[in-house]
N, CA, C and O atoms as a MOPAC input file, in Angstrom:
PM7 MOZYME 1SCF
protein

 N    -10.14100 1   -12.45100 1   -12.36500 1
 C     -8.78900 1   -11.92600 1   -12.34600 1
 C     -8.76000 1   -10.66500 1   -11.48600 1
 O     -9.47100 1    -9.70000 1   -11.76600 1
 N     -7.95400 1   -10.67900 1   -10.46200 1
 C     -7.84900 1    -9.53600 1    -9.56800 1
 C     -6.70500 1    -8.64000 1   -10.02500 1
 O     -5.61000 1    -9.10900 1   -10.33900 1
 N     -6.98300 1    -7.35800 1   -10.05500 1
 C     -5.93700 1    -6.39000 1   -10.39700 1
 C     -5.85800 1    -5.32200 1    -9.32900 1
 O     -6.87800 1    -4.85900 1    -8.81800 1
 N     -4.64100 1    -4.93700 1    -8.99800 1
 C     -4.39000 1    -3.80000 1    -8.11100 1
 C     -3.68800 1    -2.74300 1    -8.94600 1
 O     -2.59000 1    -2.96700 1    -9.45500 1
 N     -4.32600 1    -1.59900 1    -9.08100 1
 C     -3.78400 1    -0.53400 1    -9.93000 1
 C     -3.39900 1     0.64400 1    -9.04200 1
 O     -4.23500 1     1.23600 1    -8.36000 1
 N     -2.11400 1     0.96300 1    -9.07300 1
 C     -1.57700 1     2.03200 1    -8.23200 1
 C     -1.42500 1     3.32100 1    -9.03900 1
 O     -1.27800 1     3.29500 1   -10.26100 1
 N     -1.46300 1     4.43100 1    -8.33900 1
 C     -1.20000 1     5.72600 1    -8.95300 1
 C     -0.69800 1     6.68400 1    -7.88700 1
 O     -0.87500 1     6.45300 1    -6.69100 1
 N     -0.06800 1     7.76100 1    -8.33700 1
 C      0.31300 1     8.82200 1    -7.40500 1
 C      1.78600 1     8.95400 1    -7.11000 1
 O      2.18000 1     9.87500 1    -6.39400 1
 N      2.60700 1     8.08200 1    -7.62500 1
 C      4.04200 1     8.21400 1    -7.37100 1
 C      4.62500 1     9.38300 1    -8.14700 1
 O      3.94200 1    10.01800 1    -8.95100 1
 N      5.90700 1     9.65700 1    -7.89200 1
 C      6.56500 1    10.73200 1    -8.61900 1
 C      7.79400 1    11.23300 1    -7.91100 1
 O      8.31000 1    10.60200 1    -6.98900 1
 N      8.25800 1    12.39900 1    -8.36600 1
 C      9.44500 1    13.04200 1    -7.81300 1
 C      9.01700 1    14.22200 1    -6.95700 1
 O      8.19900 1    15.04100 1    -7.37800 1
 N      9.57500 1    14.30600 1    -5.75300 1
 C      9.23700 1    15.39800 1    -4.84700 1
 C     10.46800 1    15.77400 1    -4.04400 1
 O     11.34500 1    14.94400 1    -3.80300 1
 N     10.52400 1    17.02500 1    -3.63600 1
 C     11.63800 1    17.47100 1    -2.80700 1
 C     11.43400 1    17.04500 1    -1.36100 1
 O     10.30600 1    16.83500 1    -0.91300 1
 N     12.52500 1    16.92200 1    -0.65000 1
 C     12.45300 1    16.57700 1     0.76800 1
 C     11.54400 1    17.57300 1     1.49200 1
 O     11.60400 1    18.78200 1     1.26400 1
 N     10.70700 1    17.02800 1     2.36700 1
 C      9.74500 1    17.84800 1     3.08100 1
 C      8.39500 1    17.94500 1     2.39700 1
 O      7.42500 1    18.43000 1     2.98000 1
 N      8.33700 1    17.48500 1     1.16500 1
 C      7.10100 1    17.54000 1     0.40700 1
 C      6.16400 1    16.38800 1     0.71400 1
 O      6.41600 1    15.57600 1     1.60500 1
 N      5.07500 1    16.33500 1    -0.04500 1
 C      4.02800 1    15.32500 1     0.17400 1
 C      3.63300 1    14.66100 1    -1.13400 1
 O      3.73900 1    15.24400 1    -2.21300 1
 N      3.18100 1    13.43800 1    -1.00300 1
 C      2.59800 1    12.69200 1    -2.11700 1
 C      1.46600 1    11.84500 1    -1.56800 1
 O      1.44900 1    11.48700 1    -0.39000 1
 N      0.53400 1    11.53700 1    -2.43100 1
 C     -0.56400 1    10.64500 1    -2.04900 1
 C     -0.65300 1     9.51700 1    -3.06400 1
 O     -0.82800 1     9.74900 1    -4.26000 1
 N     -0.53100 1     8.30300 1    -2.57100 1
 C     -0.64800 1     7.12000 1    -3.41100 1
 C     -2.06100 1     6.54800 1    -3.29300 1
 O     -2.69700 1     6.61200 1    -2.24000 1
 N     -2.52600 1     5.99000 1    -4.40400 1
 C     -3.82200 1     5.31500 1    -4.41800 1
 C     -3.66100 1     3.93400 1    -5.02600 1
 O     -2.80000 1     3.70600 1    -5.87600 1
 N     -4.49500 1     3.03200 1    -4.58200 1
 C     -4.49200 1     1.67600 1    -5.13700 1
 C     -5.91900 1     1.15500 1    -5.13400 1
 O     -6.55700 1     1.05700 1    -4.08600 1
 N     -6.41000 1     0.82400 1    -6.31700 1
 C     -7.76800 1     0.31500 1    -6.45200 1
 C     -7.72700 1    -1.15500 1    -6.84400 1
 O     -7.01400 1    -1.54900 1    -7.76700 1
 N     -8.49700 1    -1.94900 1    -6.13400 1
 C     -8.62400 1    -3.36900 1    -6.44500 1
 C     -9.84200 1    -3.56900 1    -7.33100 1
 O    -10.92800 1    -3.06000 1    -7.05300 1
 N     -9.63600 1    -4.32100 1    -8.40400 1
 C    -10.74800 1    -4.61400 1    -9.29900 1
 C    -10.76800 1    -6.09800 1    -9.61600 1
 O     -9.77300 1    -6.80000 1    -9.43100 1
 N    -11.90800 1    -6.56600 1   -10.09600 1
 C    -12.06200 1    -7.97400 1   -10.41100 1
 C    -13.16100 1    -8.58700 1    -9.57900 1
 O    -13.95500 1    -7.88500 1    -8.95300 1
 N    -13.19600 1    -9.89300 1    -9.57800 1
 C    -14.24500 1   -10.59900 1    -8.84900 1
 C    -13.68600 1   -11.19500 1    -7.56500 1
 O    -12.83600 1   -12.08400 1    -7.59900 1
 N    -14.16500 1   -10.70300 1    -6.44600 1
 C    -13.74700 1   -11.25300 1    -5.15800 1
 C    -14.83600 1   -11.00300 1    -4.13000 1
 O    -15.68300 1   -10.12800 1    -4.30700 1
 N    -14.80600 1   -11.76800 1    -3.06700 1
 C    -15.85600 1   -11.70800 1    -2.05100 1
 C    -15.54700 1   -10.70600 1    -0.95400 1
 O    -16.42500 1    -9.96400 1    -0.51500 1
 N    -14.31600 1   -10.68600 1    -0.51900 1
 C    -13.97300 1    -9.80200 1     0.59600 1
 C    -12.49400 1    -9.46300 1     0.57200 1
 O    -11.66900 1   -10.19400 1     0.02400 1
 N    -12.19000 1    -8.33100 1     1.18500 1
 C    -10.80400 1    -7.89400 1     1.33500 1
 C    -10.47200 1    -7.90800 1     2.81600 1
 O    -11.08000 1    -7.18300 1     3.60400 1
 N     -9.52500 1    -8.71700 1     3.18200 1
 C     -9.15000 1    -8.81300 1     4.59100 1
 C     -8.22600 1    -7.68200 1     5.01400 1
 O     -8.30200 1    -7.18500 1     6.13700 1
 N     -7.35000 1    -7.28400 1     4.09400 1
 C     -6.38000 1    -6.23900 1     4.41300 1
 C     -5.90100 1    -5.59600 1     3.13000 1
 O     -5.85800 1    -6.23500 1     2.07900 1
 N     -5.54500 1    -4.33200 1     3.22200 1
 C     -4.91400 1    -3.61900 1     2.11400 1
 C     -3.85200 1    -2.70500 1     2.69300 1
 O     -4.00700 1    -2.15100 1     3.78200 1
 N     -2.77400 1    -2.56100 1     1.94300 1
 C     -1.71800 1    -1.69700 1     2.45300 1
 C     -0.61600 1    -1.48700 1     1.44400 1
 O     -0.77800 1    -1.72100 1     0.24700 1
 N      0.51000 1    -1.03900 1     1.96400 1
 C      1.63300 1    -0.65600 1     1.12200 1
 C      2.94500 1    -1.21900 1     1.66800 1
 O      3.19600 1    -1.22600 1     2.87300 1
 N      3.75800 1    -1.68400 1     0.74200 1
 C      5.13100 1    -2.07300 1     1.01300 1
 C      6.03700 1    -1.23400 1     0.11600 1
 O      5.56900 1    -0.60800 1    -0.83500 1
 N      7.30800 1    -1.22200 1     0.41500 1
 C      8.25100 1    -0.51600 1    -0.44000 1
 C      9.56000 1    -1.28500 1    -0.53900 1
 O      9.91800 1    -2.06700 1     0.34200 1
 N     10.25700 1    -1.03800 1    -1.62900 1
 C     11.53900 1    -1.69000 1    -1.84300 1
 C     12.50500 1    -0.70500 1    -2.48900 1
 O     12.28000 1    -0.22900 1    -3.60200 1
 N     13.56800 1    -0.41500 1    -1.78100 1
 C     14.62300 1     0.45000 1    -2.30200 1
 C     15.66800 1    -0.42300 1    -2.98100 1
 O     15.76600 1    -1.61100 1    -2.67600 1
 N     16.44700 1     0.14200 1    -3.89200 1
 C     17.47700 1    -0.64800 1    -4.59000 1
 C     18.43000 1    -1.31900 1    -3.60500 1
 O     18.96500 1    -0.67800 1    -2.70000 1
 N     18.63100 1    -2.61800 1    -3.80000 1
 C     19.55100 1    -3.35300 1    -2.95300 1
 C     19.00400 1    -3.72300 1    -1.59200 1
 O     19.72600 1    -4.27600 1    -0.76200 1
 N     17.74200 1    -3.42900 1    -1.35000 1
 C     17.14600 1    -3.73800 1    -0.05100 1
 C     15.94500 1    -4.65100 1    -0.21800 1
 O     15.38300 1    -4.79300 1    -1.30300 1
 N     15.57300 1    -5.26400 1     0.89800 1
 C     14.40400 1    -6.13400 1     0.88100 1
 C     13.11900 1    -5.31000 1     0.92400 1
 O     13.10400 1    -4.18000 1     1.41400 1
 N     12.04900 1    -5.89600 1     0.40500 1
 C     10.75000 1    -5.24200 1     0.47500 1
 C     10.31800 1    -5.19500 1     1.94700 1
 O     10.45800 1    -6.17000 1     2.68400 1
 N      9.79400 1    -4.04500 1     2.34700 1
 C      9.39600 1    -3.87300 1     3.74000 1
 C      7.99700 1    -3.28700 1     3.83400 1
 O      7.53800 1    -2.57500 1     2.94100 1
 N      7.34100 1    -3.59900 1     4.92500 1
 C      6.01200 1    -3.06000 1     5.18200 1
 C      6.10700 1    -1.57000 1     5.47600 1
 O      6.96200 1    -1.12500 1     6.24200 1
 N      5.20900 1    -0.80400 1     4.85000 1
 C      5.09700 1     0.62400 1     5.16400 1
 C      3.88400 1     0.85500 1     6.05500 1
 O      4.00200 1     1.42400 1     7.14100 1
 N      2.72800 1     0.41500 1     5.59600 1
 C      1.49200 1     0.60400 1     6.35600 1
 C      0.43700 1    -0.34900 1     5.82600 1
 O      0.40600 1    -0.66800 1     4.63700 1
 N     -0.42900 1    -0.80100 1     6.72700 1
 C     -1.45900 1    -1.73400 1     6.31000 1
 C     -2.69100 1    -1.56600 1     7.17800 1
 O     -2.59000 1    -1.29500 1     8.37500 1
 N     -3.86100 1    -1.72900 1     6.56200 1
 C     -5.11900 1    -1.72400 1     7.29000 1
 C     -5.72600 1    -3.11200 1     7.18700 1
 O     -6.03000 1    -3.58400 1     6.09200 1
 N     -5.90100 1    -3.75500 1     8.31300 1
 C     -6.56100 1    -5.04700 1     8.38700 1
 C     -7.96300 1    -4.82600 1     8.92700 1
 O     -8.15300 1    -4.08300 1     9.89000 1
 N     -8.94300 1    -5.46700 1     8.31000 1
 C    -10.32500 1    -5.28400 1     8.72900 1
 C    -10.49100 1    -5.54500 1    10.22300 1
 O    -10.05400 1    -6.57200 1    10.74200 1
 N    -11.12300 1    -4.60400 1    10.89500 1
 C    -11.38100 1    -4.75400 1    12.31900 1
 C    -10.23900 1    -4.36900 1    13.22800 1
 O    -10.33200 1    -4.51900 1    14.44600 1
 N     -9.14600 1    -3.86600 1    12.63800 1
 C     -7.98500 1    -3.48000 1    13.44600 1
 C     -7.52900 1    -2.07000 1    13.09800 1
 O     -7.86100 1    -1.54000 1    12.03800 1
 N     -6.77700 1    -1.48100 1    13.98800 1
 C     -6.17100 1    -0.19100 1    13.70700 1
 C     -5.04500 1    -0.38100 1    12.69500 1
 O     -4.46500 1    -1.46400 1    12.60800 1
 N     -4.73400 1     0.65500 1    11.93700 1
 C     -3.64600 1     0.53700 1    10.96300 1
 C     -2.30500 1     0.26500 1    11.63900 1
 O     -2.06100 1     0.69900 1    12.76400 1
 N     -1.45700 1    -0.45000 1    10.94300 1
 C     -0.09000 1    -0.70300 1    11.40800 1
 C      0.87600 1     0.05600 1    10.51000 1
 O      0.69300 1     0.12600 1     9.29500 1
 N      1.90200 1     0.62000 1    11.12800 1
 C      2.89200 1     1.40900 1    10.39000 1
 C      4.30300 1     0.95000 1    10.72600 1
 O      4.57600 1     0.47700 1    11.83000 1
 N      5.19500 1     1.09900 1     9.74900 1
 C      6.61700 1     0.93800 1    10.04000 1
 C      7.03900 1     2.08400 1    10.95900 1
 O      6.52800 1     3.19900 1    10.85100 1
 N      7.96600 1     1.80100 1    11.85500 1
 C      8.42600 1     2.83400 1    12.78600 1
 C      8.95900 1     4.04800 1    12.04700 1
 O      8.79900 1     5.18000 1    12.50400 1
 N      9.58200 1     3.81900 1    10.92200 1
 C     10.24000 1     4.90800 1    10.19600 1
 C      9.26200 1     5.89700 1     9.56900 1
 O      9.66700 1     6.99000 1     9.17200 1
 N      7.98100 1     5.53500 1     9.47200 1
 C      7.00400 1     6.43400 1     8.83200 1
 C      5.93400 1     6.92600 1     9.79400 1
 O      5.10300 1     7.75300 1     9.42200 1
 N      5.94400 1     6.43200 1    11.01600 1
 C      4.93200 1     6.85400 1    11.99100 1
 C      4.98300 1     8.36900 1    12.19200 1
 O      6.05000 1     8.96300 1    12.34600 1
 N      3.79800 1     8.97000 1    12.18400 1
 C      3.71500 1    10.41400 1    12.34400 1
 C      3.85300 1    11.18500 1    11.05600 1
 O      3.57300 1    12.38300 1    11.01800 1
 N      4.28500 1    10.51600 1     9.98800 1
 C      4.45500 1    11.20100 1     8.68500 1
 C      3.49700 1    10.65200 1     7.62200 1
 O      2.99500 1    11.40000 1     6.78400 1
 N      3.25400 1     9.35300 1     7.66500 1
 C      2.39600 1     8.70400 1     6.67300 1
 C      1.06700 1     8.31900 1     7.31300 1
 O      1.00300 1     7.99100 1     8.49800 1
 N      0.00900 1     8.36400 1     6.50800 1
 C     -1.30700 1     7.94100 1     6.95800 1
 C     -1.93300 1     7.04300 1     5.90500 1
 O     -2.04400 1     7.42100 1     4.73900 1
 N     -2.33800 1     5.85400 1     6.32400 1
 C     -3.00900 1     4.92900 1     5.41700 1
 C     -4.50700 1     4.97700 1     5.69100 1
 O     -4.93700 1     5.03300 1     6.84300 1
 N     -5.28400 1     4.95300 1     4.63700 1
 C     -6.73700 1     4.94700 1     4.77900 1
 C     -7.35100 1     4.06700 1     3.70100 1
 O     -6.70400 1     3.71600 1     2.71500 1
 N     -8.59100 1     3.72700 1     3.91000 1
 C     -9.22800 1     2.79100 1     2.98500 1
 C    -10.66300 1     3.21400 1     2.73400 1
 O    -11.38400 1     3.59300 1     3.65700 1
 N    -11.06600 1     3.14400 1     1.48300 1
 C    -12.45500 1     3.38700 1     1.08800 1
 C    -13.02900 1     2.04800 1     0.67500 1
 O    -12.78900 1     1.57500 1    -0.43600 1
 N    -13.78400 1     1.44000 1     1.57000 1
 C    -14.30300 1     0.09000 1     1.30200 1
 C    -15.27000 1     0.06700 1     0.12600 1
 O    -15.33100 1    -0.92000 1    -0.60700 1
 N    -16.02100 1     1.14000 1    -0.05600 1
 C    -16.99100 1     1.18200 1    -1.15400 1
 C    -16.28900 1     1.17700 1    -2.50900 1
 O    -16.83800 1     0.69500 1    -3.50000 1
 N    -15.07600 1     1.71700 1    -2.54400 1
 C    -14.32200 1     1.78300 1    -3.79800 1
 C    -13.22000 1     0.73200 1    -3.87100 1
 O    -12.48000 1     0.67000 1    -4.85200 1
 N    -13.11200 1    -0.08900 1    -2.83900 1
 C    -12.02700 1    -1.09100 1    -2.78300 1
 C    -10.67300 1    -0.43400 1    -3.03900 1
 O     -9.84700 1    -0.94200 1    -3.79700 1
 N    -10.47500 1     0.68000 1    -2.40100 1
 C     -9.28100 1     1.48800 1    -2.63500 1
 C     -8.57800 1     1.79900 1    -1.32400 1
 O     -9.21100 1     2.06700 1    -0.30300 1
 N     -7.25300 1     1.75500 1    -1.38100 1
 C     -6.44500 1     2.13000 1    -0.23100 1
 C     -5.56200 1     3.31800 1    -0.64900 1
 O     -5.09200 1     3.40200 1    -1.78300 1
 N     -5.36100 1     4.21900 1     0.30200 1
 C     -4.57600 1     5.41600 1     0.05600 1
 C     -3.39000 1     5.47400 1     1.02600 1
 O     -3.44100 1     4.94000 1     2.13400 1
 N     -2.34800 1     6.12500 1     0.58300 1
 C     -1.22500 1     6.38900 1     1.47300 1
 C     -0.84800 1     7.86100 1     1.32400 1
 O     -0.29400 1     8.27400 1     0.30500 1
 N     -1.15600 1     8.63900 1     2.34900 1
 C     -0.77100 1    10.03800 1     2.38100 1
 C      0.60700 1    10.13100 1     3.00900 1
 O      0.80400 1     9.73900 1     4.15900 1
 N      1.55500 1    10.65000 1     2.25000 1
 C      2.93900 1    10.71900 1     2.71500 1
 C      3.34800 1    12.18300 1     2.85900 1
 O      3.41200 1    12.91900 1     1.87500 1
 N      3.61700 1    12.58700 1     4.07500 1
 C      4.03800 1    13.94600 1     4.36700 1
 C      5.46700 1    13.95400 1     4.90100 1
 O      5.99900 1    12.92200 1     5.31000 1
 N      6.07200 1    15.12400 1     4.88900 1
 C      7.43900 1    15.28700 1     5.40400 1
 C      8.37000 1    14.22500 1     4.81700 1
 O      9.12800 1    13.57600 1     5.53800 1
 N      8.29900 1    14.06700 1     3.53400 1
 C      9.08300 1    13.01800 1     2.87800 1
 C     10.58000 1    13.27500 1     3.00800 1
 O     11.04500 1    14.41500 1     3.00100 1
 N     11.31100 1    12.17600 1     3.12600 1
 C     12.76100 1    12.21700 1     3.27400 1
 C     13.41400 1    11.45800 1     2.11600 1
 O     12.77900 1    10.59300 1     1.51300 1
 N     14.66500 1    11.77100 1     1.80100 1
 C     15.33400 1    11.01600 1     0.72900 1
 C     15.33000 1     9.51100 1     0.98300 1
 O     15.27600 1     8.72600 1     0.03600 1
 N     15.38700 1     9.10600 1     2.23700 1
 C     15.38600 1     7.67100 1     2.54100 1
 C     14.03300 1     7.01100 1     2.30200 1
 O     13.91900 1     5.79000 1     2.41400 1
 N     13.00700 1     7.79300 1     1.97600 1
 C     11.71800 1     7.22100 1     1.58200 1
 C     11.70200 1     6.82700 1     0.10800 1
 O     10.74000 1     6.21900 1    -0.36200 1
 N     12.74600 1     7.16500 1    -0.61100 1
 C     12.82800 1     6.81600 1    -2.02900 1
 C     12.79300 1     5.30700 1    -2.20700 1
 O     13.60200 1     4.58300 1    -1.62700 1
 N     11.84700 1     4.84200 1    -3.01500 1
 C     11.66700 1     3.40600 1    -3.22900 1
 C     10.54700 1     3.18900 1    -4.23400 1
 O      9.82200 1     4.11400 1    -4.59900 1
 N     10.42600 1     1.94400 1    -4.66800 1
 C      9.23200 1     1.53100 1    -5.39500 1
 C      8.20400 1     1.10300 1    -4.35600 1
 O      8.49900 1     0.28000 1    -3.49000 1
 N      7.01900 1     1.64800 1    -4.43700 1
 C      5.95000 1     1.35700 1    -3.47500 1
 C      4.95200 1     0.40800 1    -4.11900 1
 O      4.45900 1     0.64600 1    -5.22200 1
 N      4.66800 1    -0.67600 1    -3.40100 1
 C      3.79500 1    -1.71400 1    -3.91500 1
 C      2.52700 1    -1.81200 1    -3.07600 1
 O      2.57200 1    -1.87000 1    -1.84700 1
 N      1.40900 1    -1.82900 1    -3.76700 1
 C      0.13100 1    -2.06000 1    -3.09800 1
 C     -0.00600 1    -3.55500 1    -2.81400 1
 O      0.42000 1    -4.39500 1    -3.60600 1
 N     -0.60200 1    -3.86200 1    -1.68200 1
 C     -0.77400 1    -5.24600 1    -1.24800 1
 C     -2.20600 1    -5.42500 1    -0.78100 1
 O     -2.74700 1    -4.57800 1    -0.06900 1
 N     -2.81800 1    -6.52900 1    -1.18300 1
 C     -4.18200 1    -6.82500 1    -0.72500 1
 C     -4.28100 1    -8.30400 1    -0.39300 1
 O     -3.75600 1    -9.15800 1    -1.10800 1
 N     -4.95600 1    -8.58300 1     0.69300 1
 C     -5.25300 1    -9.96700 1     1.08800 1
 C     -6.75300 1   -10.13700 1     0.92600 1
 O     -7.53100 1    -9.51300 1     1.64800 1
 N     -7.16300 1   -10.97100 1    -0.01000 1
 C     -8.59000 1   -11.06400 1    -0.28000 1
 C     -8.99900 1   -12.48700 1    -0.63600 1
 O     -8.17500 1   -13.35500 1    -0.92000 1
 N    -10.30600 1   -12.67800 1    -0.60400 1
 C    -10.88600 1   -13.98100 1    -0.90900 1
 C    -11.69500 1   -13.86800 1    -2.18800 1
 O    -12.50900 1   -12.95700 1    -2.34400 1
 N    -11.46300 1   -14.80900 1    -3.11000 1
 C    -12.18800 1   -14.78300 1    -4.37000 1
 C    -13.63600 1   -15.22000 1    -4.18600 1
 O    -14.52400 1   -14.74400 1    -4.89300 1
 N    -13.87600 1   -16.11400 1    -3.24900 1
 C    -15.22600 1   -16.58200 1    -2.96200 1
 C    -15.24500 1   -17.06800 1    -1.51600 1
 O    -14.20200 1   -17.17200 1    -0.87100 1
 N    -16.43400 1   -17.36100 1    -1.01900 1
 C    -16.54300 1   -17.82300 1     0.37000 1
 C    -15.91700 1   -19.20500 1     0.55500 1
 O    -15.69000 1   -19.64400 1     1.68200 1
 N    -15.63700 1   -19.89400 1    -0.57200 1
 C    -15.04300 1   -21.21700 1    -0.46200 1
 C    -13.52000 1   -21.18700 1    -0.57800 1
 O    -12.85600 1   -22.21100 1    -0.41100 1
 N    -12.97900 1   -20.01600 1    -0.86400 1
 C    -11.53800 1   -19.89600 1    -1.05100 1
 C    -10.85100 1   -19.36100 1     0.19500 1
 O    -11.43700 1   -18.61300 1     0.97700 1
 N     -9.61100 1   -19.75600 1     0.36100 1
 C     -8.79100 1   -19.14400 1     1.39100 1
 C     -8.33700 1   -17.76800 1     0.92100 1
 O     -8.27500 1   -17.49900 1    -0.27800 1
 N     -8.02500 1   -16.91500 1     1.86600 1
 C     -7.51500 1   -15.58900 1     1.51100 1
 C     -6.12400 1   -15.71800 1     0.88500 1
 O     -5.29900 1   -16.51600 1     1.32800 1
 N     -5.88700 1   -14.92000 1    -0.14800 1
 C     -4.59200 1   -14.93300 1    -0.83100 1
 C     -4.04900 1   -13.51700 1    -0.93400 1
 O     -4.78600 1   -12.53800 1    -0.81600 1
 N     -2.75500 1   -13.43400 1    -1.15400 1
 C     -2.08000 1   -12.14600 1    -1.24300 1
 C     -1.91300 1   -11.75800 1    -2.70600 1
 O     -1.50000 1   -12.56400 1    -3.54000 1
 N     -2.24000 1   -10.51700 1    -2.99200 1
 C     -2.07200 1    -9.97100 1    -4.33500 1
 C     -1.22100 1    -8.70000 1    -4.25700 1
 O     -1.21900 1    -7.98100 1    -3.25800 1
 N     -0.49800 1    -8.45700 1    -5.35600 1
 C      0.40500 1    -7.30200 1    -5.41200 1
 C      0.12400 1    -6.44500 1    -6.63300 1
 O     -0.24200 1    -6.94900 1    -7.69400 1
 N      0.30100 1    -5.14500 1    -6.46700 1
 C      0.30200 1    -4.25900 1    -7.59800 1
 C      1.66400 1    -4.27300 1    -8.27400 1
 O      2.59500 1    -4.92700 1    -7.80400 1
 N      1.77300 1    -3.54300 1    -9.38500 1
 C      3.00900 1    -3.53900 1   -10.14500 1
 C      4.03900 1    -2.56400 1    -9.58500 1
 O      5.21200 1    -2.62300 1    -9.95300 1
 N      3.61800 1    -1.68600 1    -8.71600 1
 C      4.55900 1    -0.76500 1    -8.08300 1
 C      4.52500 1     0.61600 1    -8.70700 1
 O      4.26900 1     0.77200 1    -9.90100 1
 N      4.78700 1     1.61200 1    -7.88000 1
 C      4.89200 1     2.97900 1    -8.35000 1
 C      6.11400 1     3.60500 1    -7.67600 1
 O      6.33100 1     3.43500 1    -6.47600 1
 N      6.89500 1     4.31900 1    -8.45000 1
 C      8.15400 1     4.86200 1    -7.94400 1
 C      7.93700 1     6.17800 1    -7.21400 1
 O      7.24500 1     7.07500 1    -7.69600 1
 N      8.54100 1     6.26700 1    -6.05100 1
 C      8.57200 1     7.51400 1    -5.29000 1
 C     10.03600 1     7.90400 1    -5.12000 1
 O     10.83800 1     7.13900 1    -4.58300 1
 N     10.36900 1     9.10000 1    -5.58400 1
 C     11.73200 1     9.59400 1    -5.47500 1
 C     11.72400 1    10.92100 1    -4.72900 1
 O     11.03600 1    11.86300 1    -5.12100 1
 N     12.49300 1    10.98400 1    -3.65700 1
 C     12.56400 1    12.19500 1    -2.83700 1
 C     13.96900 1    12.77300 1    -2.96700 1
 O     14.95300 1    12.13700 1    -2.59100 1
 N     14.04600 1    13.96800 1    -3.49600 1
 C     15.35000 1    14.61000 1    -3.68200 1
 C     15.70200 1    15.46700 1    -2.47500 1
 O     14.83100 1    16.03100 1    -1.81400 1
 N     16.99300 1    15.54800 1    -2.20700 1
 C     17.45000 1    16.31500 1    -1.03400 1
 C     17.70900 1    17.77400 1    -1.38200 1
 O     18.09700 1    18.55600 1    -0.51500 1

């Protein structure tokens, strides 16, 4: 059973910073990618940032220069450092991982339960 456990959300004033963490636990062979999506009320879930093995991180245009995604492979953990936060960054942030349970399995997508980030103006 694979679990993605997120932490680090909360309430912050505009211009402030938050750091999200997401740790993958359970039995799996490899992680192809880990990253973050977000969903604001009434909007579709959108990609924020993702690290795919062997590639440079990808970011949504709206967060480039403000957010930094990083990954600790030894801990199976992905981080999202969010600086210069804006009210429009308010959303539920979901951790995402693409991983393989065994060498015989195809890679599958897993989601965390989400952590709320609220930026006040």
